[in-house]
C-alpha cells in the first residue's frame, strides 16, 4: 500500500498548485487579450466564446483545488501551528488568484460575446 496523505503532503500539494495557479491565471489573462478585434468575423468570435469558457473553467479549477488542499492541510492531525499558518497563507493566496481569474475570465468571455454581436451587425459602429 501507498503512504497516506498527511498534512505536510497536502501542504506541498497546495504549494505546487499555488505555483500552477499563477500560471493558469496568466493563461486566463492571455485568453482575453484581443489584438485588432475588428479584423475577425462574427463566426470567429462565436467560436471563441466556448474556448474562453473552457479556459475560465480550467483557470478556476487550479486555484480552487489549491485552496482545498491547503485547507485540508490546516485541519489534518496532528495539528502543527506552522502548518496551520502556512496552510492559511496558501489558501488566502489561492483564493485571491481565484478571484482574479474569475474577473479576468468573465471579462474575456464578455469581450468575445460583445465582438460576436458587434461583428454580426448588432451594435452600431
PDB file of C-alpha atoms in Angstrom:
ATOM      1  CA  UNK A   1       0.000   0.000   0.000  1.00  0.00           C
ATOM      2  CA  UNK A   2       0.992   3.607  -0.523  1.00  0.00           C
ATOM      3  CA  UNK A   3       1.700   6.252   2.052  1.00  0.00           C
ATOM      4  CA  UNK A   4      -1.305   8.029   3.451  1.00  0.00           C
ATOM      5  CA  UNK A   5      -1.623  11.771   2.752  1.00  0.00           C
ATOM      6  CA  UNK A   6      -0.748  13.734   5.855  1.00  0.00           C
ATOM      7  CA  UNK A   7      -0.912  17.465   6.479  1.00  0.00           C
ATOM      8  CA  UNK A   8       2.612  18.141   5.223  1.00  0.00           C
ATOM      9  CA  UNK A   9       1.967  16.293   1.965  1.00  0.00           C
ATOM     10  CA  UNK A  10      -1.250  18.226   1.452  1.00  0.00           C
ATOM     11  CA  UNK A  11       0.602  21.484   2.070  1.00  0.00           C
ATOM     12  CA  UNK A  12       3.237  20.555  -0.517  1.00  0.00           C
ATOM     13  CA  UNK A  13       0.459  19.740  -2.997  1.00  0.00           C
ATOM     14  CA  UNK A  14      -1.185  23.087  -2.157  1.00  0.00           C
ATOM     15  CA  UNK A  15       2.101  24.956  -2.651  1.00  0.00           C
ATOM     16  CA  UNK A  16       2.663  23.269  -6.003  1.00  0.00           C
ATOM     17  CA  UNK A  17      -0.870  24.085  -7.071  1.00  0.00           C
ATOM     18  CA  UNK A  18      -0.327  27.687  -5.953  1.00  0.00           C
ATOM     19  CA  UNK A  19       2.549  27.954  -8.417  1.00  0.00           C
ATOM     20  CA  UNK A  20       0.370  26.403 -11.124  1.00  0.00           C
ATOM     21  CA  UNK A  21      -2.425  28.824 -10.172  1.00  0.00           C
ATOM     22  CA  UNK A  22      -0.225  31.758 -11.093  1.00  0.00           C
ATOM     23  CA  UNK A  23       0.401  30.162 -14.491  1.00  0.00           C
ATOM     24  CA  UNK A  24      -3.275  29.357 -15.045  1.00  0.00           C
ATOM     25  CA  UNK A  25      -4.260  32.917 -14.102  1.00  0.00           C
ATOM     26  CA  UNK A  26      -1.784  34.177 -16.683  1.00  0.00           C
ATOM     27  CA  UNK A  27      -3.389  31.915 -19.317  1.00  0.00           C
ATOM     28  CA  UNK A  28      -6.823  33.276 -18.414  1.00  0.00           C
ATOM     29  CA  UNK A  29      -5.460  36.807 -18.839  1.00  0.00           C
ATOM     30  CA  UNK A  30      -3.876  35.989 -22.204  1.00  0.00           C
ATOM     31  CA  UNK A  31      -7.045  34.321 -23.493  1.00  0.00           C
ATOM     32  CA  UNK A  32      -8.941  37.590 -23.110  1.00  0.00           C
ATOM     33  CA  UNK A  33      -6.363  39.811 -24.771  1.00  0.00           C
ATOM     34  CA  UNK A  34      -7.726  40.861 -28.160  1.00  0.00           C
ATOM     35  CA  UNK A  35      -5.478  42.167 -30.923  1.00  0.00           C
ATOM     36  CA  UNK A  36      -7.400  44.146 -33.539  1.00  0.00           C
ATOM     37  CA  UNK A  37     -10.820  42.615 -32.857  1.00  0.00           C
ATOM     38  CA  UNK A  38     -12.317  44.329 -35.913  1.00  0.00           C
ATOM     39  CA  UNK A  39     -10.216  42.108 -38.182  1.00  0.00           C
ATOM     40  CA  UNK A  40     -12.174  38.957 -37.302  1.00  0.00           C
ATOM     41  CA  UNK A  41     -15.649  37.876 -38.351  1.00  0.00           C
ATOM     42  CA  UNK A  42     -18.650  37.181 -36.156  1.00  0.00           C
ATOM     43  CA  UNK A  43     -18.175  33.430 -36.720  1.00  0.00           C
ATOM     44  CA  UNK A  44     -14.654  33.655 -35.284  1.00  0.00           C
ATOM     45  CA  UNK A  45     -15.920  35.393 -32.156  1.00  0.00           C
ATOM     46  CA  UNK A  46     -18.772  32.913 -31.740  1.00  0.00           C
ATOM     47  CA  UNK A  47     -16.255  30.072 -31.910  1.00  0.00           C
ATOM     48  CA  UNK A  48     -14.040  31.915 -29.442  1.00  0.00           C
ATOM     49  CA  UNK A  49     -16.694  32.004 -26.688  1.00  0.00           C
ATOM     50  CA  UNK A  50     -16.554  28.271 -25.735  1.00  0.00           C
ATOM     51  CA  UNK A  51     -12.742  28.310 -25.851  1.00  0.00           C
ATOM     52  CA  UNK A  52     -12.672  31.162 -23.381  1.00  0.00           C
ATOM     53  CA  UNK A  53     -15.253  29.458 -21.186  1.00  0.00           C
ATOM     54  CA  UNK A  54     -13.097  26.309 -21.006  1.00  0.00           C
ATOM     55  CA  UNK A  55     -10.047  28.415 -20.244  1.00  0.00           C
ATOM     56  CA  UNK A  56     -12.021  30.090 -17.462  1.00  0.00           C
ATOM     57  CA  UNK A  57     -13.113  26.729 -16.047  1.00  0.00           C
ATOM     58  CA  UNK A  58      -9.558  25.388 -16.029  1.00  0.00           C
ATOM     59  CA  UNK A  59      -8.255  28.670 -14.650  1.00  0.00           C
ATOM     60  CA  UNK A  60     -10.703  28.463 -11.743  1.00  0.00           C
ATOM     61  CA  UNK A  61     -10.171  24.762 -11.050  1.00  0.00           C
ATOM     62  CA  UNK A  62      -6.459  25.052 -10.262  1.00  0.00           C
ATOM     63  CA  UNK A  63      -6.685  27.742  -7.537  1.00  0.00           C
ATOM     64  CA  UNK A  64      -9.820  26.082  -6.199  1.00  0.00           C
ATOM     65  CA  UNK A  65      -8.003  22.781  -5.769  1.00  0.00           C
ATOM     66  CA  UNK A  66      -5.067  24.652  -4.250  1.00  0.00           C
ATOM     67  CA  UNK A  67      -7.297  26.265  -1.630  1.00  0.00           C
ATOM     68  CA  UNK A  68      -8.907  22.892  -0.921  1.00  0.00           C
ATOM     69  CA  UNK A  69      -5.544  21.149  -0.398  1.00  0.00           C
ATOM     70  CA  UNK A  70      -4.280  23.987   1.809  1.00  0.00           C
ATOM     71  CA  UNK A  71      -7.498  23.978   3.831  1.00  0.00           C
ATOM     72  CA  UNK A  72      -7.309  20.237   4.340  1.00  0.00           C
ATOM     73  CA  UNK A  73      -3.676  20.519   5.450  1.00  0.00           C
ATOM     74  CA  UNK A  74      -4.693  23.047   8.108  1.00  0.00           C
ATOM     75  CA  UNK A  75      -7.114  20.603   9.698  1.00  0.00           C
ATOM     76  CA  UNK A  76      -5.056  17.435   9.328  1.00  0.00           C
ATOM     77  CA  UNK A  77      -3.997  15.673  12.502  1.00  0.00           C
ATOM     78  CA  UNK A  78      -1.650  16.157  14.316  1.00  0.00           C
ATOM     79  CA  UNK A  79      -2.088  19.887  14.192  1.00  0.00           C
ATOM     80  CA  UNK A  80       1.066  21.968  13.953  1.00  0.00           C
ATOM     81  CA  UNK A  81       0.964  25.782  14.306  1.00  0.00           C
ATOM     82  CA  UNK A  82       3.475  26.340  11.493  1.00  0.00           C
ATOM     83  CA  UNK A  83       1.481  24.168   9.098  1.00  0.00           C
ATOM     84  CA  UNK A  84      -1.784  25.874  10.074  1.00  0.00           C
ATOM     85  CA  UNK A  85      -0.296  29.321   9.397  1.00  0.00           C
ATOM     86  CA  UNK A  86       1.344  28.218   6.138  1.00  0.00           C
ATOM     87  CA  UNK A  87      -1.846  26.452   5.001  1.00  0.00           C
ATOM     88  CA  UNK A  88      -3.895  29.545   5.778  1.00  0.00           C
ATOM     89  CA  UNK A  89      -1.477  31.746   3.846  1.00  0.00           C
ATOM     90  CA  UNK A  90      -1.524  29.420   0.824  1.00  0.00           C
ATOM     91  CA  UNK A  91      -5.337  29.228   0.981  1.00  0.00           C
ATOM     92  CA  UNK A  92      -5.709  33.024   1.104  1.00  0.00           C
ATOM     93  CA  UNK A  93      -3.298  33.480  -1.817  1.00  0.00           C
ATOM     94  CA  UNK A  94      -5.150  30.797  -3.784  1.00  0.00           C
ATOM     95  CA  UNK A  95      -8.498  32.445  -3.136  1.00  0.00           C
ATOM     96  CA  UNK A  96      -7.036  35.758  -4.293  1.00  0.00           C
ATOM     97  CA  UNK A  97      -5.877  34.135  -7.536  1.00  0.00           C
ATOM     98  CA  UNK A  98      -9.314  32.516  -7.834  1.00  0.00           C
ATOM     99  CA  UNK A  99     -10.943  35.954  -7.654  1.00  0.00           C
ATOM    100  CA  UNK A 100      -8.508  37.440 -10.191  1.00  0.00           C
ATOM    101  CA  UNK A 101      -9.088  34.527 -12.578  1.00  0.00           C
ATOM    102  CA  UNK A 102     -12.844  34.907 -12.099  1.00  0.00           C
ATOM    103  CA  UNK A 103     -12.794  38.589 -13.065  1.00  0.00           C
ATOM    104  CA  UNK A 104     -10.358  38.179 -15.963  1.00  0.00           C
ATOM    105  CA  UNK A 105     -12.144  35.106 -17.303  1.00  0.00           C
ATOM    106  CA  UNK A 106     -15.607  36.580 -17.283  1.00  0.00           C
ATOM    107  CA  UNK A 107     -14.244  39.747 -18.856  1.00  0.00           C
ATOM    108  CA  UNK A 108     -12.694  37.637 -21.640  1.00  0.00           C
ATOM    109  CA  UNK A 109     -15.968  35.787 -22.277  1.00  0.00           C
ATOM    110  CA  UNK A 110     -17.961  39.031 -22.255  1.00  0.00           C
ATOM    111  CA  UNK A 111     -15.489  40.576 -24.669  1.00  0.00           C
ATOM    112  CA  UNK A 112     -15.905  37.690 -27.116  1.00  0.00           C
ATOM    113  CA  UNK A 113     -19.689  37.945 -26.814  1.00  0.00           C
ATOM    114  CA  UNK A 114     -19.552  41.678 -27.438  1.00  0.00           C
ATOM    115  CA  UNK A 115     -17.441  41.327 -30.562  1.00  0.00           C
ATOM    116  CA  UNK A 116     -19.589  38.463 -31.866  1.00  0.00           C
ATOM    117  CA  UNK A 117     -22.696  40.638 -31.650  1.00  0.00           C
ATOM    118  CA  UNK A 118     -20.949  43.740 -32.968  1.00  0.00           C
ATOM    119  CA  UNK A 119     -19.436  41.989 -35.976  1.00  0.00           C
ATOM    120  CA  UNK A 120     -22.814  40.428 -36.755  1.00  0.00           C
ATOM    121  CA  UNK A 121     -24.265  43.934 -37.011  1.00  0.00           C
ATOM    122  CA  UNK A 122     -25.995  44.058 -33.633  1.00  0.00           C
ATOM    123  CA  UNK A 123     -24.331  47.216 -32.351  1.00  0.00           C
ATOM    124  CA  UNK A 124     -23.740  50.426 -34.286  1.00  0.00           C
ATOM    125  CA  UNK A 125     -20.116  51.019 -35.230  1.00  0.00           C
TER     126      UNK A 125
END
